[in-house]
PDB file of C-alpha atoms in Angstrom:
ATOM      1  CA  MET A   1     -38.883 -30.956 -14.212  1.00 62.00           C
ATOM      2  CA  PRO A   2     -39.378 -34.535 -15.476  1.00 66.00           C
ATOM      3  CA  SER A   3     -43.159 -34.214 -15.175  1.00 63.00           C
ATOM      4  CA  HIS A   4     -43.065 -30.996 -17.213  1.00 68.00           C
ATOM      5  CA  ARG A   5     -40.997 -32.626 -19.954  1.00 75.00           C
ATOM      6  CA  LEU A   6     -43.339 -35.635 -20.007  1.00 76.00           C
ATOM      7  CA  SER A   7     -46.352 -33.359 -20.363  1.00 77.00           C
ATOM      8  CA  ASN A   8     -44.741 -31.476 -23.238  1.00 80.00           C
ATOM      9  CA  SER A   9     -43.841 -34.730 -24.989  1.00 83.00           C
ATOM     10  CA  LEU A  10     -47.385 -36.072 -24.678  1.00 82.00           C
ATOM     11  CA  LEU A  11     -48.834 -32.826 -26.026  1.00 81.00           C
ATOM     12  CA  LYS A  12     -46.416 -32.977 -28.940  1.00 79.00           C
ATOM     13  CA  LEU A  13     -47.483 -36.536 -29.793  1.00 84.00           C
ATOM     14  CA  LEU A  14     -51.151 -35.584 -29.581  1.00 81.00           C
ATOM     15  CA  TYR A  15     -50.514 -32.603 -31.829  1.00 80.00           C
ATOM     16  CA  ARG A  16     -48.847 -34.781 -34.465  1.00 83.00           C
ATOM     17  CA  HIS A  17     -51.876 -37.048 -34.531  1.00 77.00           C
ATOM     18  CA  THR A  18     -54.378 -34.228 -34.859  1.00 82.00           C
ATOM     19  CA  HIS A  19     -52.596 -31.794 -37.210  1.00 83.00           C
ATOM     20  CA  SER A  20     -51.149 -32.075 -40.699  1.00 85.00           C
ATOM     21  CA  ARG A  21     -47.429 -32.067 -41.450  1.00 85.00           C
ATOM     22  CA  LEU A  22     -47.755 -28.492 -42.672  1.00 91.00           C
ATOM     23  CA  ASN A  23     -48.254 -27.552 -39.019  1.00 92.00           C
ATOM     24  CA  ARG A  24     -45.403 -29.646 -37.600  1.00 89.00           C
ATOM     25  CA  HIS A  25     -43.293 -26.568 -36.776  1.00 92.00           C
ATOM     26  CA  ASN A  26     -45.975 -25.496 -34.283  1.00 93.00           C
ATOM     27  CA  GLU A  27     -46.041 -28.660 -32.192  1.00 93.00           C
ATOM     28  CA  ARG A  28     -44.277 -27.051 -29.223  1.00 92.00           C
ATOM     29  CA  LEU A  29     -46.457 -23.942 -29.254  1.00 94.00           C
ATOM     30  CA  TRP A  30     -49.722 -25.847 -28.993  1.00 89.00           C
ATOM     31  CA  PRO A  31     -51.896 -25.530 -26.952  1.00 92.00           C
ATOM     32  CA  HIS A  32     -50.465 -22.924 -24.548  1.00 92.00           C
ATOM     33  CA  VAL A  33     -49.248 -20.232 -26.959  1.00 97.00           C
ATOM     34  CA  ARG A  34     -51.529 -17.781 -28.740  1.00 97.00           C
ATOM     35  CA  VAL A  35     -50.177 -15.515 -31.484  1.00 98.00           C
ATOM     36  CA  GLY A  36     -52.271 -12.594 -32.693  1.00 98.00           C
ATOM     37  CA  ARG A  37     -51.826 -10.930 -36.079  1.00 98.00           C
ATOM     38  CA  ASN A  38     -52.862  -7.708 -37.768  1.00 97.00           C
ATOM     39  CA  ALA A  39     -54.586  -7.402 -41.139  1.00 96.00           C
ATOM     40  CA  ALA A  40     -51.238  -7.799 -42.945  1.00 95.00           C
ATOM     41  CA  GLY A  41     -50.606 -11.104 -41.176  1.00 96.00           C
ATOM     42  CA  GLU A  42     -47.860  -9.639 -38.962  1.00 97.00           C
ATOM     43  CA  ILE A  43     -47.470 -10.662 -35.328  1.00 98.00           C
ATOM     44  CA  ASP A  44     -48.948  -8.130 -32.930  1.00 97.00           C
ATOM     45  CA  SER A  45     -49.626 -10.140 -29.756  1.00 98.00           C
ATOM     46  CA  PHE A  46     -48.342 -13.181 -27.857  1.00 98.00           C
ATOM     47  CA  SER A  47     -49.651 -15.036 -24.835  1.00 98.00           C
ATOM     48  CA  TYR A  48     -48.372 -18.062 -22.930  1.00 97.00           C
ATOM     49  CA  ARG A  49     -50.708 -20.046 -20.676  1.00 95.00           C
ATOM     50  CA  GLY A  50     -53.138 -17.145 -20.735  1.00 95.00           C
ATOM     51  CA  ARG A  51     -50.553 -14.492 -19.861  1.00 96.00           C
ATOM     52  CA  ASP A  52     -50.117 -11.665 -22.382  1.00 97.00           C
ATOM     53  CA  PHE A  53     -46.656 -10.343 -23.175  1.00 97.00           C
ATOM     54  CA  ALA A  54     -46.190  -6.756 -24.294  1.00 97.00           C
ATOM     55  CA  LEU A  55     -44.499  -6.693 -27.697  1.00 98.00           C
ATOM     56  CA  MET A  56     -42.551  -4.010 -29.535  1.00 98.00           C
ATOM     57  CA  ASN A  57     -43.751  -5.222 -32.943  1.00 98.00           C
ATOM     58  CA  ALA A  58     -46.337  -2.481 -33.354  1.00 95.00           C
ATOM     59  CA  VAL A  59     -44.179   0.156 -31.636  1.00 96.00           C
ATOM     60  CA  LEU A  60     -40.810  -0.043 -33.361  1.00 96.00           C
ATOM     61  CA  THR A  61     -40.656   1.567 -36.790  1.00 94.00           C
ATOM     62  CA  ARG A  62     -38.443   0.965 -39.790  1.00 95.00           C
ATOM     63  CA  GLY A  63     -35.583   3.461 -40.035  1.00 94.00           C
ATOM     64  CA  CYS A  64     -35.877   4.553 -36.404  1.00 96.00           C
ATOM     65  CA  ARG A  65     -32.075   4.476 -36.038  1.00 96.00           C
ATOM     66  CA  SER A  66     -29.161   5.696 -38.123  1.00 96.00           C
ATOM     67  CA  GLY A  67     -25.389   5.711 -38.405  1.00 97.00           C
ATOM     68  CA  VAL A  68     -23.151   2.864 -37.294  1.00 98.00           C
ATOM     69  CA  GLY A  69     -24.513  -0.299 -35.721  1.00 98.00           C
ATOM     70  CA  HIS A  70     -22.541  -3.261 -34.384  1.00 98.00           C
ATOM     71  CA  ILE A  71     -23.324  -6.972 -34.431  1.00 98.00           C
ATOM     72  CA  ILE A  72     -21.219  -8.983 -31.971  1.00 98.00           C
ATOM     73  CA  ALA A  73     -21.172 -12.716 -32.621  1.00 98.00           C
ATOM     74  CA  SER A  74     -19.294 -15.517 -30.874  1.00 96.00           C
ATOM     75  CA  GLY A  75     -16.306 -16.216 -33.104  1.00 96.00           C
ATOM     76  CA  PRO A  76     -12.914 -16.496 -31.329  1.00 96.00           C
ATOM     77  CA  SER A  77     -11.573 -13.372 -33.076  1.00 96.00           C
ATOM     78  CA  VAL A  78     -13.577 -11.380 -30.512  1.00 97.00           C
ATOM     79  CA  ASN A  79     -10.858 -12.331 -28.014  1.00 96.00           C
ATOM     80  CA  ASP A  80      -8.399 -10.132 -29.923  1.00 96.00           C
ATOM     81  CA  ILE A  81     -10.474  -6.965 -29.643  1.00 97.00           C
ATOM     82  CA  ASP A  82      -9.773  -4.669 -26.701  1.00 96.00           C
ATOM     83  CA  TYR A  83     -13.295  -3.495 -26.010  1.00 96.00           C
ATOM     84  CA  ALA A  84     -12.091  -1.498 -23.009  1.00 93.00           C
ATOM     85  CA  ARG A  85     -10.631   0.976 -25.518  1.00 95.00           C
ATOM     86  CA  LEU A  86     -13.860   1.324 -27.458  1.00 95.00           C
ATOM     87  CA  ALA A  87     -16.991   3.320 -26.709  1.00 92.00           C
ATOM     88  CA  LEU A  88     -19.534   1.461 -28.793  1.00 96.00           C
ATOM     89  CA  THR A  89     -23.166   2.426 -29.195  1.00 96.00           C
ATOM     90  CA  ASN A  90     -25.993   0.682 -31.061  1.00 98.00           C
ATOM     91  CA  VAL A  91     -24.659  -2.768 -30.186  1.00 98.00           C
ATOM     92  CA  MET A  92     -26.586  -5.944 -30.969  1.00 98.00           C
ATOM     93  CA  GLY A  93     -25.419  -9.198 -29.431  1.00 98.00           C
ATOM     94  CA  VAL A  94     -26.280 -12.604 -30.828  1.00 98.00           C
ATOM     95  CA  ASN A  95     -26.378 -15.917 -28.966  1.00 97.00           C
ATOM     96  CA  GLY A  96     -23.532 -16.101 -26.439  1.00 97.00           C
ATOM     97  CA  ALA A  97     -22.073 -12.618 -26.975  1.00 98.00           C
ATOM     98  CA  ILE A  98     -23.446 -11.620 -23.562  1.00 98.00           C
ATOM     99  CA  ALA A  99     -20.465 -13.478 -22.052  1.00 97.00           C
ATOM    100  CA  LEU A 100     -18.258 -10.581 -23.173  1.00 97.00           C
ATOM    101  CA  THR A 101     -19.625  -8.529 -20.296  1.00 96.00           C
ATOM    102  CA  ASP A 102     -17.589 -10.742 -17.944  1.00 96.00           C
ATOM    103  CA  ARG A 103     -14.477  -9.023 -19.275  1.00 94.00           C
ATOM    104  CA  HIS A 104     -15.512  -5.743 -20.844  1.00 93.00           C
ATOM    105  CA  PRO A 105     -18.003  -2.935 -20.060  1.00 90.00           C
ATOM    106  CA  ILE A 106     -20.123  -3.517 -23.162  1.00 94.00           C
ATOM    107  CA  ALA A 107     -23.711  -2.287 -23.186  1.00 94.00           C
ATOM    108  CA  PHE A 108     -25.952  -4.355 -25.442  1.00 98.00           C
ATOM    109  CA  ASP A 109     -29.018  -2.319 -26.283  1.00 97.00           C
ATOM    110  CA  THR A 110     -30.402  -4.936 -28.685  1.00 98.00           C
ATOM    111  CA  TYR A 111     -30.059  -8.694 -28.885  1.00 98.00           C
ATOM    112  CA  CYS A 112     -31.073 -11.523 -31.179  1.00 98.00           C
ATOM    113  CA  PHE A 113     -31.318 -15.267 -30.823  1.00 98.00           C
ATOM    114  CA  ASN A 114     -33.488 -17.619 -32.860  1.00 97.00           C
ATOM    115  CA  ASP A 115     -31.629 -20.903 -32.335  1.00 93.00           C
ATOM    116  CA  THR A 116     -33.568 -23.109 -29.917  1.00 95.00           C
ATOM    117  CA  GLY A 117     -30.493 -25.305 -29.523  1.00 94.00           C
ATOM    118  CA  PHE A 118     -28.661 -22.352 -27.994  1.00 96.00           C
ATOM    119  CA  VAL A 119     -31.592 -21.535 -25.717  1.00 97.00           C
ATOM    120  CA  ARG A 120     -31.802 -25.110 -24.436  1.00 95.00           C
ATOM    121  CA  ALA A 121     -28.053 -25.649 -24.039  1.00 95.00           C
ATOM    122  CA  ARG A 122     -27.052 -22.284 -22.531  1.00 97.00           C
ATOM    123  CA  PRO A 123     -29.807 -21.397 -20.039  1.00 97.00           C
ATOM    124  CA  GLN A 124     -27.430 -19.357 -17.857  1.00 97.00           C
ATOM    125  CA  LEU A 125     -26.493 -17.102 -20.772  1.00 98.00           C
ATOM    126  CA  VAL A 126     -30.117 -16.828 -21.881  1.00 98.00           C
ATOM    127  CA  ARG A 127     -31.154 -15.768 -18.389  1.00 98.00           C
ATOM    128  CA  ARG A 128     -28.516 -13.035 -18.406  1.00 98.00           C
ATOM    129  CA  ILE A 129     -29.894 -11.727 -21.695  1.00 98.00           C
ATOM    130  CA  VAL A 130     -33.603 -11.675 -20.929  1.00 98.00           C
ATOM    131  CA  THR A 131     -33.211 -10.177 -17.444  1.00 98.00           C
ATOM    132  CA  GLN A 132     -31.542  -7.044 -18.827  1.00 97.00           C
ATOM    133  CA  ASP A 133     -33.104  -3.808 -20.040  1.00 96.00           C
ATOM    134  CA  LEU A 134     -32.574  -4.373 -23.747  1.00 98.00           C
ATOM    135  CA  LEU A 135     -34.612  -5.022 -26.872  1.00 98.00           C
ATOM    136  CA  LEU A 136     -34.678  -8.713 -27.763  1.00 98.00           C
ATOM    137  CA  PHE A 137     -35.518 -10.001 -31.240  1.00 98.00           C
ATOM    138  CA  THR A 138     -36.499 -13.641 -30.993  1.00 98.00           C
ATOM    139  CA  THR A 139     -38.997 -16.174 -32.316  1.00 98.00           C
ATOM    140  CA  PRO A 140     -42.177 -17.388 -30.627  1.00 98.00           C
ATOM    141  CA  LEU A 141     -40.629 -20.864 -30.368  1.00 97.00           C
ATOM    142  CA  SER A 142     -37.436 -19.539 -28.764  1.00 98.00           C
ATOM    143  CA  LEU A 143     -39.546 -17.527 -26.322  1.00 98.00           C
ATOM    144  CA  TRP A 144     -41.500 -20.694 -25.505  1.00 97.00           C
ATOM    145  CA  HIS A 145     -38.221 -22.444 -24.662  1.00 97.00           C
ATOM    146  CA  VAL A 146     -37.184 -19.506 -22.463  1.00 98.00           C
ATOM    147  CA  LEU A 147     -40.468 -19.813 -20.583  1.00 97.00           C
ATOM    148  CA  GLN A 148     -39.755 -23.502 -19.947  1.00 94.00           C
ATOM    149  CA  GLN A 149     -36.617 -22.452 -18.083  1.00 94.00           C
ATOM    150  CA  MET A 150     -37.676 -19.478 -15.982  1.00 96.00           C
ATOM    151  CA  PRO A 151     -40.729 -17.669 -14.605  1.00 96.00           C
ATOM    152  CA  ALA A 152     -42.288 -15.070 -16.868  1.00 96.00           C
ATOM    153  CA  ASP A 153     -41.917 -12.456 -14.115  1.00 96.00           C
ATOM    154  CA  ASP A 154     -38.117 -12.723 -14.390  1.00 97.00           C
ATOM    155  CA  ILE A 155     -38.103 -11.469 -17.983  1.00 98.00           C
ATOM    156  CA  ARG A 156     -37.123  -7.797 -18.020  1.00 97.00           C
ATOM    157  CA  CYS A 157     -36.248  -7.216 -21.681  1.00 98.00           C
ATOM    158  CA  ARG A 158     -38.546  -5.744 -24.301  1.00 98.00           C
ATOM    159  CA  ILE A 159     -39.520  -8.250 -26.979  1.00 98.00           C
ATOM    160  CA  PHE A 160     -39.922  -8.019 -30.744  1.00 98.00           C
ATOM    161  CA  LEU A 161     -41.047 -11.331 -32.228  1.00 98.00           C
ATOM    162  CA  ILE A 162     -39.570 -12.435 -35.553  1.00 98.00           C
ATOM    163  CA  GLU A 163     -40.261 -15.531 -37.627  1.00 98.00           C
ATOM    164  CA  ASN A 164     -39.387 -17.432 -40.774  1.00 98.00           C
ATOM    165  CA  PRO A 165     -41.887 -16.345 -43.464  1.00 97.00           C
ATOM    166  CA  GLN A 166     -42.433 -19.964 -44.528  1.00 97.00           C
ATOM    167  CA  PHE A 167     -42.885 -21.300 -40.999  1.00 97.00           C
ATOM    168  CA  ARG A 168     -45.017 -18.738 -39.213  1.00 98.00           C
ATOM    169  CA  ALA A 169     -46.125 -19.305 -35.636  1.00 97.00           C
ATOM    170  CA  ARG A 170     -49.494 -21.066 -35.297  1.00 96.00           C
ATOM    171  CA  LEU A 171     -50.006 -21.052 -39.090  1.00 97.00           C
ATOM    172  CA  PRO A 172     -49.399 -23.811 -41.668  1.00 96.00           C
ATOM    173  CA  GLN A 173     -46.167 -23.969 -43.654  1.00 96.00           C
ATOM    174  CA  ARG A 174     -46.381 -22.229 -47.010  1.00 97.00           C
ATOM    175  CA  SER A 175     -44.339 -22.281 -50.197  1.00 97.00           C
ATOM    176  CA  VAL A 176     -41.822 -19.639 -51.210  1.00 97.00           C
ATOM    177  CA  GLN A 177     -44.163 -18.623 -54.011  1.00 97.00           C
ATOM    178  CA  ALA A 178     -46.977 -18.092 -51.507  1.00 97.00           C
ATOM    179  CA  VAL A 179     -44.665 -16.045 -49.270  1.00 97.00           C
ATOM    180  CA  LEU A 180     -43.802 -13.686 -52.109  1.00 96.00           C
ATOM    181  CA  ALA A 181     -47.382 -13.484 -53.351  1.00 96.00           C
ATOM    182  CA  ASP A 182     -48.706 -12.558 -49.899  1.00 95.00           C
ATOM    183  CA  ALA A 183     -45.996 -10.028 -48.977  1.00 96.00           C
ATOM    184  CA  PRO A 184     -46.485  -6.321 -49.714  1.00 95.00           C
ATOM    185  CA  ALA A 185     -44.438  -4.921 -52.595  1.00 95.00           C
ATOM    186  CA  GLY A 186     -40.845  -4.281 -51.579  1.00 95.00           C
ATOM    187  CA  ALA A 187     -41.056  -6.198 -48.300  1.00 97.00           C
ATOM    188  CA  LEU A 188     -38.884  -9.155 -49.331  1.00 98.00           C
ATOM    189  CA  THR A 189     -36.167  -9.840 -51.907  1.00 98.00           C
ATOM    190  CA  LEU A 190     -35.527 -13.424 -53.013  1.00 98.00           C
ATOM    191  CA  PHE A 191     -31.984 -14.339 -54.088  1.00 98.00           C
ATOM    192  CA  ASN A 192     -32.315 -18.101 -54.627  1.00 97.00           C
ATOM    193  CA  GLU A 193     -35.658 -19.869 -54.696  1.00 96.00           C
ATOM    194  CA  ALA A 194     -34.304 -23.429 -54.445  1.00 96.00           C
ATOM    195  CA  ARG A 195     -32.349 -22.651 -51.267  1.00 96.00           C
ATOM    196  CA  VAL A 196     -34.827 -20.028 -50.017  1.00 97.00           C
ATOM    197  CA  LEU A 197     -32.174 -17.337 -49.708  1.00 98.00           C
ATOM    198  CA  GLY A 198     -33.345 -13.774 -49.529  1.00 98.00           C
ATOM    199  CA  PHE A 199     -33.433 -10.528 -47.596  1.00 98.00           C
ATOM    200  CA  ALA A 200     -36.225  -8.937 -45.574  1.00 98.00           C
ATOM    201  CA  HIS A 201     -36.756  -5.202 -45.962  1.00 98.00           C
ATOM    202  CA  ASN A 202     -39.791  -5.419 -43.674  1.00 97.00           C
ATOM    203  CA  ILE A 203     -38.878  -7.782 -40.842  1.00 98.00           C
ATOM    204  CA  ARG A 204     -42.492  -7.934 -39.711  1.00 97.00           C
ATOM    205  CA  GLN A 205     -43.148 -10.024 -42.830  1.00 97.00           C
ATOM    206  CA  GLY A 206     -40.480 -12.521 -41.739  1.00 97.00           C
ATOM    207  CA  LEU A 207     -36.705 -12.998 -41.820  1.00 98.00           C
ATOM    208  CA  PHE A 208     -34.835 -15.246 -44.224  1.00 98.00           C
ATOM    209  CA  ASP A 209     -32.726 -17.898 -42.521  1.00 95.00           C
ATOM    210  CA  ALA A 210     -29.292 -18.572 -44.035  1.00 96.00           C
ATOM    211  CA  GLY A 211     -28.034 -20.883 -41.305  1.00 95.00           C
ATOM    212  CA  THR A 212     -26.555 -18.327 -38.896  1.00 97.00           C
ATOM    213  CA  VAL A 213     -28.165 -15.895 -36.476  1.00 98.00           C
ATOM    214  CA  ALA A 214     -25.719 -13.225 -37.679  1.00 98.00           C
ATOM    215  CA  TYR A 215     -27.638 -13.081 -40.965  1.00 98.00           C
ATOM    216  CA  SER A 216     -30.911 -12.531 -39.132  1.00 98.00           C
ATOM    217  CA  ALA A 217     -29.205  -9.759 -37.161  1.00 98.00           C
ATOM    218  CA  LEU A 218     -27.995  -8.147 -40.394  1.00 98.00           C
ATOM    219  CA  GLN A 219     -31.556  -7.919 -41.712  1.00 98.00           C
ATOM    220  CA  ILE A 220     -32.747  -6.430 -38.433  1.00 98.00           C
ATOM    221  CA  MET A 221     -29.974  -3.827 -38.241  1.00 98.00           C
ATOM    222  CA  ALA A 222     -30.588  -2.741 -41.826  1.00 98.00           C
ATOM    223  CA  TRP A 223     -34.334  -2.465 -41.128  1.00 98.00           C
ATOM    224  CA  LEU A 224     -33.612  -0.357 -38.052  1.00 98.00           C
ATOM    225  CA  GLY A 225     -31.870   2.116 -40.339  1.00 98.00           C
ATOM    226  CA  HIS A 226     -28.127   1.711 -39.756  1.00 98.00           C
ATOM    227  CA  THR A 227     -26.092   2.796 -42.777  1.00 98.00           C
ATOM    228  CA  GLU A 228     -22.901   1.082 -41.610  1.00 98.00           C
ATOM    229  CA  ILE A 229     -23.084  -2.342 -39.986  1.00 98.00           C
ATOM    230  CA  VAL A 230     -19.922  -3.630 -38.313  1.00 98.00           C
ATOM    231  CA  LEU A 231     -19.565  -7.388 -37.801  1.00 98.00           C
ATOM    232  CA  HIS A 232     -17.560  -8.627 -34.804  1.00 98.00           C
ATOM    233  CA  GLY A 233     -16.663 -12.293 -34.399  1.00 97.00           C
ATOM    234  CA  VAL A 234     -18.369 -13.450 -37.599  1.00 97.00           C
ATOM    235  CA  ASP A 235     -15.458 -15.791 -38.295  1.00 96.00           C
ATOM    236  CA  LEU A 236     -17.299 -18.761 -39.878  1.00 94.00           C
ATOM    237  CA  GLN A 237     -13.926 -20.503 -40.168  1.00 88.00           C
ATOM    238  CA  ASP A 238     -13.646 -24.153 -39.043  1.00 89.00           C
ATOM    239  CA  ALA A 239     -16.568 -23.561 -36.718  1.00 89.00           C
ATOM    240  CA  ALA A 240     -16.949 -27.255 -35.924  1.00 87.00           C
ATOM    241  CA  LYS A 241     -13.368 -27.430 -34.640  1.00 89.00           C
ATOM    242  CA  VAL A 242     -12.756 -24.028 -33.083  1.00 92.00           C
ATOM    243  CA  PRO A 243     -14.611 -23.128 -29.848  1.00 94.00           C
ATOM    244  CA  ARG A 244     -16.625 -19.935 -29.575  1.00 96.00           C
ATOM    245  CA  PHE A 245     -14.885 -17.174 -27.647  1.00 95.00           C
ATOM    246  CA  TYR A 246     -16.648 -18.123 -24.396  1.00 95.00           C
ATOM    247  CA  GLU A 247     -16.179 -21.902 -24.753  1.00 95.00           C
ATOM    248  CA  THR A 248     -13.412 -24.345 -23.974  1.00 90.00           C
ATOM    249  CA  PRO A 249     -12.607 -27.421 -26.098  1.00 89.00           C
ATOM    250  CA  ALA A 250     -14.358 -29.541 -23.483  1.00 88.00           C
ATOM    251  CA  ASP A 251     -17.465 -27.340 -23.431  1.00 90.00           C
ATOM    252  CA  THR A 252     -18.099 -26.744 -27.128  1.00 92.00           C
ATOM    253  CA  LEU A 253     -21.616 -27.052 -28.491  1.00 91.00           C
ATOM    254  CA  PRO A 254     -22.156 -28.711 -31.889  1.00 91.00           C
ATOM    255  CA  THR A 255     -22.660 -26.364 -34.830  1.00 93.00           C
ATOM    256  CA  THR A 256     -24.031 -26.561 -38.364  1.00 92.00           C
ATOM    257  CA  LEU A 257     -22.148 -23.479 -39.596  1.00 93.00           C
ATOM    258  CA  ASP A 258     -19.658 -25.497 -41.637  1.00 93.00           C
ATOM    259  CA  GLN A 259     -22.517 -27.405 -43.234  1.00 93.00           C
ATOM    260  CA  TYR A 260     -24.405 -24.272 -44.281  1.00 95.00           C
ATOM    261  CA  LEU A 261     -21.399 -22.112 -45.092  1.00 96.00           C
ATOM    262  CA  PRO A 262     -20.789 -22.758 -48.832  1.00 95.00           C
ATOM    263  CA  HIS A 263     -24.347 -22.970 -50.162  1.00 96.00           C
ATOM    264  CA  HIS A 264     -26.315 -20.743 -47.789  1.00 97.00           C
ATOM    265  CA  ILE A 265     -24.323 -18.427 -45.527  1.00 97.00           C
ATOM    266  CA  LEU A 266     -21.749 -17.122 -47.995  1.00 97.00           C
ATOM    267  CA  PRO A 267     -24.155 -16.674 -50.941  1.00 97.00           C
ATOM    268  CA  ALA A 268     -26.714 -14.944 -48.710  1.00 98.00           C
ATOM    269  CA  PHE A 269     -24.210 -12.502 -47.205  1.00 97.00           C
ATOM    270  CA  THR A 270     -22.663 -11.774 -50.604  1.00 97.00           C
ATOM    271  CA  ALA A 271     -26.033 -11.046 -52.233  1.00 97.00           C
ATOM    272  CA  ALA A 272     -27.163  -9.022 -49.221  1.00 98.00           C
ATOM    273  CA  ALA A 273     -23.979  -6.918 -49.297  1.00 97.00           C
ATOM    274  CA  ASP A 274     -24.579  -6.098 -52.966  1.00 97.00           C
ATOM    275  CA  LEU A 275     -28.218  -5.275 -52.282  1.00 98.00           C
ATOM    276  CA  LEU A 276     -27.439  -3.062 -49.296  1.00 98.00           C
ATOM    277  CA  ALA A 277     -24.606  -1.280 -51.093  1.00 97.00           C
ATOM    278  CA  GLY A 278     -27.147  -0.157 -53.671  1.00 97.00           C
ATOM    279  CA  GLN A 279     -29.138   1.358 -50.806  1.00 97.00           C
ATOM    280  CA  GLY A 280     -26.154   3.150 -49.324  1.00 97.00           C
ATOM    281  CA  VAL A 281     -25.520   0.655 -46.529  1.00 98.00           C
ATOM    282  CA  ARG A 282     -21.967  -0.554 -45.903  1.00 97.00           C
ATOM    283  CA  ILE A 283     -20.969  -3.808 -44.185  1.00 98.00           C
ATOM    284  CA  VAL A 284     -17.634  -3.945 -42.335  1.00 98.00           C
ATOM    285  CA  ASN A 285     -16.121  -7.214 -41.106  1.00 98.00           C
ATOM    286  CA  LEU A 286     -13.599  -7.006 -38.257  1.00 97.00           C
ATOM    287  CA  SER A 287     -12.663 -10.706 -38.312  1.00 96.00           C
ATOM    288  CA  PRO A 288      -9.148 -10.914 -39.825  1.00 94.00           C
ATOM    289  CA  HIS A 289      -9.482 -14.523 -40.973  1.00 91.00           C
ATOM    290  CA  SER A 290     -13.202 -14.692 -41.627  1.00 94.00           C
ATOM    291  CA  ALA A 291     -14.540 -17.032 -44.279  1.00 93.00           C
ATOM    292  CA  LEU A 292     -16.911 -14.206 -45.171  1.00 93.00           C
ATOM    293  CA  VAL A 293     -15.260 -12.579 -48.184  1.00 89.00           C
ATOM    294  CA  ALA A 294     -17.140 -10.487 -50.714  1.00 86.00           C
ATOM    295  CA  ASP A 295     -16.449  -7.462 -52.896  1.00 90.00           C
ATOM    296  CA  ARG A 296     -19.033  -5.388 -51.033  1.00 93.00           C
ATOM    297  CA  ILE A 297     -17.878  -6.347 -47.517  1.00 96.00           C
ATOM    298  CA  ASP A 298     -14.962  -4.267 -46.197  1.00 96.00           C
ATOM    299  CA  LYS A 299     -12.502  -6.207 -44.067  1.00 95.00           C
ATOM    300  CA  ARG A 300     -10.967  -3.865 -41.495  1.00 95.00           C
ATOM    301  CA  ASP A 301      -8.908  -3.985 -38.313  1.00 96.00           C
ATOM    302  CA  TRP A 302     -10.842  -3.374 -35.083  1.00 97.00           C
ATOM    303  CA  ARG A 303      -8.597  -0.415 -34.308  1.00 96.00           C
ATOM    304  CA  MET A 304     -10.473   1.517 -36.983  1.00 92.00           C
ATOM    305  CA  LEU A 305     -13.102   2.039 -34.291  1.00 94.00           C
ATOM    306  CA  LEU A 306     -10.747   4.008 -32.059  1.00 91.00           C
ATOM    307  CA  ASP A 307     -11.904   7.616 -32.077  1.00 64.00           C
ATOM    308  CA  ASP A 308     -13.693   6.860 -35.380  1.00 57.00           C
ATOM    309  CA  LYS A 309     -10.385   7.128 -37.221  1.00 45.00           C
ATOM    310  CA  PRO A 310      -9.181   4.864 -40.047  1.00 39.00           C
ATOM    311  CA  ALA A 311      -6.980   1.988 -38.878  1.00 38.00           C
ATOM    312  CA  GLY A 312      -3.853   3.531 -40.442  1.00 37.00           C
ATOM    313  CA  ASN A 313      -4.180   6.677 -38.297  1.00 34.00           C
ATOM    314  CA  THR A 314      -4.439   5.006 -34.891  1.00 31.00           C
TER     315      THR A 314
END
């Protein structure tokens, strides 16, 4: 409602006048969001306008899953996969992947979105996600935007809150050096300090952002314990020109994927693939023309998933 938007804008302006720039990333959360933390500084509670939300942060454990896990993104190559012939389990959707259920009987048991632009621009898709019985990984800010769009009682999913380790909810921004100094040993691996590229082994300590939600999903799936992670629709090819699988040319949202691709997305995925390979985790990319090419990422045809047989035997 216009009055709601005006109130939020006024609160944001007041916040900017009463808080330092190191707290700028929290301007939407104040004053209605409260974020509780444990002794290690990890999120363990969340409330909005005095209402507490049950979180999975203290319940879910690292390595609680195993085997093959799937990440379904929104690249147009998804249109070429006949999901009706597949019986997938351990499926994580990101952003608009939920639209696949209009055509195929896919069961998303986990989901991830951390792009507030997506939440604001695609409220119908967001509603379909959060009203399902699945486990959602999202940020406090994204959850705040969801709560601007719909009543809290309509949310049916279970929630695990994630965050950027530099820009934690309701805490001041901190340097990369401070992030590494504060994190427990083995929780985070830094690949490139200047571009803040890294990998989270303990997602409760924060997730590194490489410019695509698929990279956040990769860190989550590895933390959950999957030893093979299959990427669907992670095309990353001419993203600014080619619509997502659920879009039309007239209904395409802007994207920054092309901007982040050469210096953030590709280096992060390449380093992560090398790191995970050393831990016995394999990444498989089903996109035939994906820009994501690395020695440690296997490019395969989707038919490899039929009956768990190699593509050449199907």
